[in-house]
Tab-separated table of C-alpha atoms and ligand atoms in Angstrom:
chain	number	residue	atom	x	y	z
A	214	UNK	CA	2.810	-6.590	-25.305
A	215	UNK	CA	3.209	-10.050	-25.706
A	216	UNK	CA	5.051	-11.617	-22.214
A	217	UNK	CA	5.301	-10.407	-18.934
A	218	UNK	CA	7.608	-11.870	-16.747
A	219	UNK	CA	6.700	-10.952	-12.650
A	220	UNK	CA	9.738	-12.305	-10.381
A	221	UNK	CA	8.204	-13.409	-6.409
A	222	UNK	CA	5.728	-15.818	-6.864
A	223	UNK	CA	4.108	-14.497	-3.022
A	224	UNK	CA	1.487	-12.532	-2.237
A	225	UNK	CA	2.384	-8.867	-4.548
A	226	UNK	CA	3.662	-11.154	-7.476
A	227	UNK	CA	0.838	-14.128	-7.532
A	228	UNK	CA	-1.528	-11.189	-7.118
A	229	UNK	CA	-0.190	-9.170	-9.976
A	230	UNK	CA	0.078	-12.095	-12.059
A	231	UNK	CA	-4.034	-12.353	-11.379
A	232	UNK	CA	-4.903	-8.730	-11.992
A	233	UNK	CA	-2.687	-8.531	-15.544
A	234	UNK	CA	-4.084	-11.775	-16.653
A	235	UNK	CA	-7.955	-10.273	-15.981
A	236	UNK	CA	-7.088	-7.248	-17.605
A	237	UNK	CA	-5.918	-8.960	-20.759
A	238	UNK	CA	-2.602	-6.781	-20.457
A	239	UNK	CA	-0.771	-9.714	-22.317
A	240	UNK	CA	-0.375	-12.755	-24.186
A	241	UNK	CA	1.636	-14.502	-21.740
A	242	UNK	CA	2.411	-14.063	-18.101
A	243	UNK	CA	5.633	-15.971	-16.181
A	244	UNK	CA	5.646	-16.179	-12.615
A	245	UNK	CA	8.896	-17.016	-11.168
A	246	UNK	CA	10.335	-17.591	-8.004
A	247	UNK	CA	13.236	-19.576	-6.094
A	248	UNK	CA	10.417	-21.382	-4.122
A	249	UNK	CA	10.300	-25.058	-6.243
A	250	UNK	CA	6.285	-25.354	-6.972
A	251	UNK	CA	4.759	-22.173	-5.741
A	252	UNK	CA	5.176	-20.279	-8.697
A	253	UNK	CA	3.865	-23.448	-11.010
A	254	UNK	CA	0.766	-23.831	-8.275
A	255	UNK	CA	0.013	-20.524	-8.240
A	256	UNK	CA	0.494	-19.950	-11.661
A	257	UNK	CA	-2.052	-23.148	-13.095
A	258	UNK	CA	-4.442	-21.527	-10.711
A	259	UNK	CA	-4.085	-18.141	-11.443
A	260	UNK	CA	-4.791	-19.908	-15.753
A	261	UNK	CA	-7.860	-22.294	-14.279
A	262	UNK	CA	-9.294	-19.200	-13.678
A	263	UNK	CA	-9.565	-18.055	-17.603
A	264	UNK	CA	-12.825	-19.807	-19.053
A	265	UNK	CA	-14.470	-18.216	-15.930
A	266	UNK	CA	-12.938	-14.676	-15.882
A	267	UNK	CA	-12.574	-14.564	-19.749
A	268	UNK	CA	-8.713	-14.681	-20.653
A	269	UNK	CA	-6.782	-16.055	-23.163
A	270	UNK	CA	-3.411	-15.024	-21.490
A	271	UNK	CA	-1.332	-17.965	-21.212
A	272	UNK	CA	-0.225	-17.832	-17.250
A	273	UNK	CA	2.985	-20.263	-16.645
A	274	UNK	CA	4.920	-20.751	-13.516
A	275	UNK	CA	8.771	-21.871	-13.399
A	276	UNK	CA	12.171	-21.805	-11.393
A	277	UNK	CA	14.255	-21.248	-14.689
A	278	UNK	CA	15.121	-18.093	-16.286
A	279	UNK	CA	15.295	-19.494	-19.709
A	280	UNK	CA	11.537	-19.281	-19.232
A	281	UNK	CA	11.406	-15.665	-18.857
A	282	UNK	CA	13.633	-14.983	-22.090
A	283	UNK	CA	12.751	-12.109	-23.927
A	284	UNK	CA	10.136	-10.818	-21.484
A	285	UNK	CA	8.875	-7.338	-22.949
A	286	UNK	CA	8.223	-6.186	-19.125
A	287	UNK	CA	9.589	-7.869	-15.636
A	288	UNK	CA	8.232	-6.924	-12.586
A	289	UNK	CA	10.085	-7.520	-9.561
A	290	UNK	CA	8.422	-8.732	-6.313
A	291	UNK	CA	11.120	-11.086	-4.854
A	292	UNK	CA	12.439	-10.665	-1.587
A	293	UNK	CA	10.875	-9.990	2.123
A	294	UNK	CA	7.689	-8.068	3.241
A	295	UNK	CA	7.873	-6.363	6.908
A	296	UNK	CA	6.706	-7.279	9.985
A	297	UNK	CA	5.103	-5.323	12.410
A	298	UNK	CA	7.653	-2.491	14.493
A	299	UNK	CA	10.038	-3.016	11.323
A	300	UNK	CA	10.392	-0.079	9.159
A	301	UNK	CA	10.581	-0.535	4.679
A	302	UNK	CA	14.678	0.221	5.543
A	303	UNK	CA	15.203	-2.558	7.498
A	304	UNK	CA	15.012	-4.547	4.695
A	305	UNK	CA	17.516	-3.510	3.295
A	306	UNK	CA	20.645	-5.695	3.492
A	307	UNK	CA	18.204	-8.834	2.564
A	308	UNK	CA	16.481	-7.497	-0.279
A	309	UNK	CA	19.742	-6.241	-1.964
A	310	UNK	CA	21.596	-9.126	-2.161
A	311	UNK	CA	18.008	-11.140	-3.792
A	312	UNK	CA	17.229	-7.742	-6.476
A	313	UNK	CA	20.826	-8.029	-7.078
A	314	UNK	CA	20.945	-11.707	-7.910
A	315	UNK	CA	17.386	-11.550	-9.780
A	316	UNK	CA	18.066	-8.380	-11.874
A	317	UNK	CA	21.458	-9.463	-13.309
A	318	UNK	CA	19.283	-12.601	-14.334
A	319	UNK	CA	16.206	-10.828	-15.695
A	320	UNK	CA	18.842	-9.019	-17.710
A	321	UNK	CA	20.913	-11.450	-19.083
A	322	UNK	CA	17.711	-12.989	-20.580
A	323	UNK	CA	15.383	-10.108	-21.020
A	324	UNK	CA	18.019	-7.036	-22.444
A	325	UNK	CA	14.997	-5.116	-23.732
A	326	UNK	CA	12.550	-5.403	-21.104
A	327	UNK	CA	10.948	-2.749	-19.025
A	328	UNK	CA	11.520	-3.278	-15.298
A	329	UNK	CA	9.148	-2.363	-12.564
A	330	UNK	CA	10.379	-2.410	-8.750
A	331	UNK	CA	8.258	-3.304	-5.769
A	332	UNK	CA	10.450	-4.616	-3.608
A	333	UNK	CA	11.134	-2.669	-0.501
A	334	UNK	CA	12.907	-0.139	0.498
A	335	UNK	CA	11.564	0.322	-3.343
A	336	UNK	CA	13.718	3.314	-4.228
A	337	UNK	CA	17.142	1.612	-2.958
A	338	UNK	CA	16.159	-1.629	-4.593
A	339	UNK	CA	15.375	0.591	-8.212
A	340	UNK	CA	18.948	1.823	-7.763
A	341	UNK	CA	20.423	-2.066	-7.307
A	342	UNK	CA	18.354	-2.633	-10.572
A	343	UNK	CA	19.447	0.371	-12.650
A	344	UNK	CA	23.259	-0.171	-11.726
A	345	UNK	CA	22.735	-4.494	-11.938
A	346	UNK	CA	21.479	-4.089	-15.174
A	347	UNK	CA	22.486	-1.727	-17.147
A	348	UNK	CA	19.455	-0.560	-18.991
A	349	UNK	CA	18.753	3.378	-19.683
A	350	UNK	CA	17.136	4.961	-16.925
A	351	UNK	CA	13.840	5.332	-18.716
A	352	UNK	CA	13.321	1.551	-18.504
A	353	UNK	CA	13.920	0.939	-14.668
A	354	UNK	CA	10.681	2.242	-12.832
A	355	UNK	CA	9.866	1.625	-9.228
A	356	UNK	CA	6.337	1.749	-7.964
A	357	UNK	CA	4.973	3.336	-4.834
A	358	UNK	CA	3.870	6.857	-6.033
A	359	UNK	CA	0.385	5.700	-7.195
A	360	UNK	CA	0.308	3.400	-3.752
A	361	UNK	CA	0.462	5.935	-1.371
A	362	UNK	CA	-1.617	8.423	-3.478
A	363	UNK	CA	-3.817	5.732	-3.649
A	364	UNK	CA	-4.386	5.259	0.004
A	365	UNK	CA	-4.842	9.382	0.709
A	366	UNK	CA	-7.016	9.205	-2.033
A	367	UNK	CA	-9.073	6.702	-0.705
A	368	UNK	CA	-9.060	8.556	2.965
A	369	UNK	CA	-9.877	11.959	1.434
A	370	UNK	CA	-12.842	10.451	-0.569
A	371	UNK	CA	-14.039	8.433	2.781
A	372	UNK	CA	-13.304	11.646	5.144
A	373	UNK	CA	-15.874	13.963	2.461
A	374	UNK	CA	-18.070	10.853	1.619
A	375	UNK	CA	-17.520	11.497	-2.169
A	376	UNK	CA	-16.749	8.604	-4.762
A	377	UNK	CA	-12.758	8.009	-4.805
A	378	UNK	CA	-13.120	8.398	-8.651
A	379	UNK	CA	-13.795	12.062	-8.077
A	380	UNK	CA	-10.655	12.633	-5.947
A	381	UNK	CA	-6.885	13.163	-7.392
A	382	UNK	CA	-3.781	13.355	-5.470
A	383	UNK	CA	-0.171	13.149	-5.908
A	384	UNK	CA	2.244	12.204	-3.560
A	385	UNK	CA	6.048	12.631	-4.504
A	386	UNK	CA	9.330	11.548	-2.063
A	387	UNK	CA	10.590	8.471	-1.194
A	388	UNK	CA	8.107	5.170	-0.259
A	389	UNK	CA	8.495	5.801	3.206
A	390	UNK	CA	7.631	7.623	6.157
A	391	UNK	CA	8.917	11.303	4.574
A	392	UNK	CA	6.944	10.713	1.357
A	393	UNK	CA	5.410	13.962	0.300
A	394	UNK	CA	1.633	14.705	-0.356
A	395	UNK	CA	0.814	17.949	-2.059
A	396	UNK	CA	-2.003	19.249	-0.803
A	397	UNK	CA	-2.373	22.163	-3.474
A	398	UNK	CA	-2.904	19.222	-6.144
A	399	UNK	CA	-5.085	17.356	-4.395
A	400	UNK	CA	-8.701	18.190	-5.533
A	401	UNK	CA	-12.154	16.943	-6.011
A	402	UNK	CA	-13.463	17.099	-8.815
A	403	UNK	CA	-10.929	20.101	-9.680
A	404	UNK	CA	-11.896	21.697	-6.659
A	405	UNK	CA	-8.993	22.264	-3.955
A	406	UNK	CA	-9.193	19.769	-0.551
A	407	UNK	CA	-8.194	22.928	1.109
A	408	UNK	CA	-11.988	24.372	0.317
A	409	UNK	CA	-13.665	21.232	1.620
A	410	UNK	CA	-11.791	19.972	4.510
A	411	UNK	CA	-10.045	21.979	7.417
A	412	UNK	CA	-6.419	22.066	7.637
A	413	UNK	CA	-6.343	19.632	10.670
A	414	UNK	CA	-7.916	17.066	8.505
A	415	UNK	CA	-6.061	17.199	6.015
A	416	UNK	CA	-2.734	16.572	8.093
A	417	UNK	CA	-4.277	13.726	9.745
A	418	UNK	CA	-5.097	11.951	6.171
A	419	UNK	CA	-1.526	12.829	5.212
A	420	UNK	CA	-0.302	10.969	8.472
A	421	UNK	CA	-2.343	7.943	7.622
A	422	UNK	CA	-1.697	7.940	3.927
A	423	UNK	CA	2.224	7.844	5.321
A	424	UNK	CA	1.442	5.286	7.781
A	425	UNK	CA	-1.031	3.584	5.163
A	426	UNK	CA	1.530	0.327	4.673
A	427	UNK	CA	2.313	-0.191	8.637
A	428	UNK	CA	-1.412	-0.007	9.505
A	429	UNK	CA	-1.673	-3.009	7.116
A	430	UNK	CA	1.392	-4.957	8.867
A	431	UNK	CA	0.023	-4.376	12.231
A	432	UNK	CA	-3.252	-5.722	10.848
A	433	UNK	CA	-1.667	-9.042	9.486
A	434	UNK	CA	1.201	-9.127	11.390
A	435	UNK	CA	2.923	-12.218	9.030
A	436	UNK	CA	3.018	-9.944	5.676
A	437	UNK	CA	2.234	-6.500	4.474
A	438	UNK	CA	0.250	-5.216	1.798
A	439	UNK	CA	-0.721	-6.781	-1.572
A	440	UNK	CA	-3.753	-5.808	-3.087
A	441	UNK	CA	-3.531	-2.133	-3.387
A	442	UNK	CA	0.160	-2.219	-4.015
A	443	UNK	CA	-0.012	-4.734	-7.085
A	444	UNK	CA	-3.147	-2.709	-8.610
A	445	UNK	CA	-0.783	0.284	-9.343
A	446	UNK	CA	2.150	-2.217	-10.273
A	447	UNK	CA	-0.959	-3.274	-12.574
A	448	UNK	CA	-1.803	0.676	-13.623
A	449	UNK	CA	1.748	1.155	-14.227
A	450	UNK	CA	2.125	-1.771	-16.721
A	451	UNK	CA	-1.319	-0.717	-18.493
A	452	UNK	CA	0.080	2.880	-19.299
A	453	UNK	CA	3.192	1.386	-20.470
A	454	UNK	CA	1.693	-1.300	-22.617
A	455	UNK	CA	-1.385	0.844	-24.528
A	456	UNK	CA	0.760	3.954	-24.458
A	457	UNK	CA	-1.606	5.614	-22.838
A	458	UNK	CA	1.017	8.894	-22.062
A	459	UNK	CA	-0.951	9.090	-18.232
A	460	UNK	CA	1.087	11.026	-16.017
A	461	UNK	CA	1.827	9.365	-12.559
A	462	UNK	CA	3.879	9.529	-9.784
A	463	UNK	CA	6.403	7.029	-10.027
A	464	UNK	CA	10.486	6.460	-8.328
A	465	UNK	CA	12.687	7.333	-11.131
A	466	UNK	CA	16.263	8.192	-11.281
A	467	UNK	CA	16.908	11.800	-10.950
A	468	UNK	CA	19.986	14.053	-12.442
A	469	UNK	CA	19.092	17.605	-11.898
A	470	UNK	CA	15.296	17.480	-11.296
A	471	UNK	CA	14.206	19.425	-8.817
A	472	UNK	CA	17.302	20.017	-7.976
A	473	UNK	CA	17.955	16.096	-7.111
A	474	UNK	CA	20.872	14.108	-8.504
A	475	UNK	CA	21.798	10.546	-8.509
A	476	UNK	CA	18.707	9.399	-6.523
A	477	UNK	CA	15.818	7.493	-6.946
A	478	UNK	CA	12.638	9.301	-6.035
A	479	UNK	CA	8.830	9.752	-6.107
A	480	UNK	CA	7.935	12.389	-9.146
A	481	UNK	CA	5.454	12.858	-11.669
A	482	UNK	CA	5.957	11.094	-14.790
A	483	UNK	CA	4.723	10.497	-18.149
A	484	UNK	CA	4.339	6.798	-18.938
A	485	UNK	CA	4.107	5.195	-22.624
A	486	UNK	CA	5.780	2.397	-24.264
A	487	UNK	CA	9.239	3.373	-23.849
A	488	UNK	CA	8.444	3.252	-20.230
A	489	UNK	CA	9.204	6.616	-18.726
A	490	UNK	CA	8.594	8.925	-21.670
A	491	UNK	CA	9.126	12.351	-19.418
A	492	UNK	CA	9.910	13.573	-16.218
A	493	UNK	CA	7.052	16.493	-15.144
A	494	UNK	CA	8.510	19.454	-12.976
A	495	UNK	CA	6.157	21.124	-11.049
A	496	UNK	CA	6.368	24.392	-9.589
A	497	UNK	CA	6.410	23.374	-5.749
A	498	UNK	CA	6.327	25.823	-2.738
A	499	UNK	CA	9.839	26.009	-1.173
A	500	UNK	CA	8.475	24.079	1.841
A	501	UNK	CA	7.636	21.526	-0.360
A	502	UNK	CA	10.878	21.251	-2.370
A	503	UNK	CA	12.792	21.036	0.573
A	504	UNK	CA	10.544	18.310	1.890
A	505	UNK	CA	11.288	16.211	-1.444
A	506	UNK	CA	14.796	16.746	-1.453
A	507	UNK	CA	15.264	15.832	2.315
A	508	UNK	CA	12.938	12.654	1.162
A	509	UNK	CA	15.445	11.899	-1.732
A	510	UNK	CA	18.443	12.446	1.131
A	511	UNK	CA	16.863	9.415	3.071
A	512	UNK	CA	16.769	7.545	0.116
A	513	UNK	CA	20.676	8.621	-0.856
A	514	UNK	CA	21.668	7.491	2.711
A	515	UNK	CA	20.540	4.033	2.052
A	516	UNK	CA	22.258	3.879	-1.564
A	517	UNK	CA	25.431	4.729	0.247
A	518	UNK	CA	25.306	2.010	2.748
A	519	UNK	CA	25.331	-0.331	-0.474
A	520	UNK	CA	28.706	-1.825	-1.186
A	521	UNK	CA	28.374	-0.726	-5.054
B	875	APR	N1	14.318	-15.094	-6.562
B	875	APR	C1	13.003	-15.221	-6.793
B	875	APR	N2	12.084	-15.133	-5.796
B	875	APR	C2	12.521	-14.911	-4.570
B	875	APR	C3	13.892	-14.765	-4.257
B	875	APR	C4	14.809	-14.866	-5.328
B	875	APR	N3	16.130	-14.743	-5.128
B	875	APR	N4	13.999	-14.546	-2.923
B	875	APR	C5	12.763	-14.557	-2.418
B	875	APR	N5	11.860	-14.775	-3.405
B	875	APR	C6	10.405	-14.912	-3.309
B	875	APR	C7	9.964	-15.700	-2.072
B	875	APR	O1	10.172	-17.081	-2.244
B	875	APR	C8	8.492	-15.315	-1.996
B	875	APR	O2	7.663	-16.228	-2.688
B	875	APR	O3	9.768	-13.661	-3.138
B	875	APR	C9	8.441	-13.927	-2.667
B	875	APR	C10	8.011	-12.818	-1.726
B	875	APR	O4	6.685	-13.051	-1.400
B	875	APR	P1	6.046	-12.661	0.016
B	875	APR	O5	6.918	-13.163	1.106
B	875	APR	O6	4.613	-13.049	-0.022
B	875	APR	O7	6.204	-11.060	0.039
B	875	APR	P2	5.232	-9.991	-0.686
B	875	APR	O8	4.186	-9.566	0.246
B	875	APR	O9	4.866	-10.493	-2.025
B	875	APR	O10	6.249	-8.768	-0.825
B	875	APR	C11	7.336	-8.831	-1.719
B	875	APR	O11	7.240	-6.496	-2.226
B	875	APR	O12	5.907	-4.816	-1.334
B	875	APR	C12	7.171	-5.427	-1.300
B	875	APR	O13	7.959	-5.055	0.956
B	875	APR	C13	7.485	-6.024	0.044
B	875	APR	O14	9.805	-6.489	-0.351
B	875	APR	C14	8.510	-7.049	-0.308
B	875	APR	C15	8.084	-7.506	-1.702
């Protein structure tokens, strides 16, 4: 892949722009943003930083679209984090009107690009991008899937004192307080949680992993989260890039999956170059189901309260 373009020059997109330009995802990175100076700041600081970490990606900050032309992947961060007592939803109405206004941009100067969406609520603002611009639904991806499965992750491998590279999870729904963790596919080292941990456990992890990005907001109380959530921005862009096929949970648009339709929600997916290369079914419990589809109904709500 030769340029990235990440839109939100603050703390998820200055940090992203870091992480893909030490991972040598890409000959060139843009950061963007409406802020005049941040993104160039951030952006020569982010480059300084190449004879020491080893990069020859070319990092370059701007305020003009023109400079993200023919970006092969955009990654939208722009619009506002929570503060504490506020929910991902409340959001809403402020974040549309910026995705909106960014994606019909990205767009009109990137028509081939693959977008990834991290602004919040994540699976309304993947909608505003689909419909905004246009592009086939396999190239509009919004991240929080690996996030949250991240964070359980992270408390399952703390809770049994194992190494987190030993534990795998998956956590489908929408990025918000009814996401859904499956327990039956969360193992350690192939072996089921259920054997190692006690059922109360487990449903206290799941709490926490739910509760994982207002825990961090209470903590900082002026922003939320940015580290974990632009290392699986940063996963999702390497599967895409070396076609690596890996099969993640991402917020995709849904007809007729698991019985979902017209929604964007937290599933597994394949991801390779063309971005979302297949949607995986999996054979959940009917408890389960019905906890994804009345996660995708939360998600629908919000859609409708958009005027498009
Ligand atoms: N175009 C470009 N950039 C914009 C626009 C716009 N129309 N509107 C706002 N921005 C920029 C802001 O100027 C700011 O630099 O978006 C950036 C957001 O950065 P932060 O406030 O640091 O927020 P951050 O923590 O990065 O979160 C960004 O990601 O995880 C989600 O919920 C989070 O919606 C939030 C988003």
């Amino acid at each position: 892949m030769k340029k990235i373009t990440v839109v939100g020059a603050g703390n998820v997109g200055a940090t992203t722009a870091q992480r893909l330009a030490e991972k040598h995802l890409t000959e060139e990175i843009i950061l963007i943003d409406i802020i005049e100076g941040t993104p160039q700041g951030k952006a020569l600081d982010i480059w300084e930083s190449s004879p020491v970490e080893l990069f020859d990606t070319k990092v370059h900050g701007t305020n003009s679209y023109s400079d993200t032309a023919n970006s092969d992947m955009v990654i939208i961060t722009a619009g506002l984090p929570r503060k504490p007592g506020m929910s991902r939803d409340d959001l809403l109405a402020a974040n549309v009107k910026i995705v909106k206004e960014v994606t019909q941009n990205v767009a009109d100067n990137s028509p081939q690009a693959i977008l990834i969406i991290v602004s919040n609520p994540l699976d309304v603002m993947s909608y505003v991008a689909l419909k905004v611009s246009g592009f086939e639904k396999n190239r509009v991806i919004g991240m929080a899937g690996i996030l949250d499965t991240a964070r359980f992750r992270l408390f399952v491998a703390e809770a049994l004192n194992v190494s987190v590279n030993d534990v795998s999870a998956m956590v489908l729904g929408g990025h918000g307080d009814s996401m859904v963790p499956l327990t039956k596919y969360t193992t350690v080292s192939g072996i089921p949680i259920i054997e190692l941990l006690p059922e109360d456990t487990i449903i206290k992890l799941i709490n926490r992993a739910r509760k994982g990005g207002a825990e961090i907001v209470n903590y900082l109380k002026t922003g939320s989260a940015f580290y974990a959530p632009s290392s699986a921005v940063v996963e999702m862009a390497d599967a895409i890039i070396k076609n690596r096929n890996r099969i993640l949970p991402c917020s995709v648009w849904l007809e007729g999956e698991y019985g979902i339709n017209g929604v964007f929600c937290g599933v597994p997916v394949k991801l390779g170059s063309n971005g979302i290369e297949q949607i995986i079914q999996l054979n959940l419990s009917s408890k389960e189901l019905e906890a994804l589809k009345n996660s995708a109904e939360d998600v629908r709500r919000n859609i409708r309260k958009l005027n498009f």
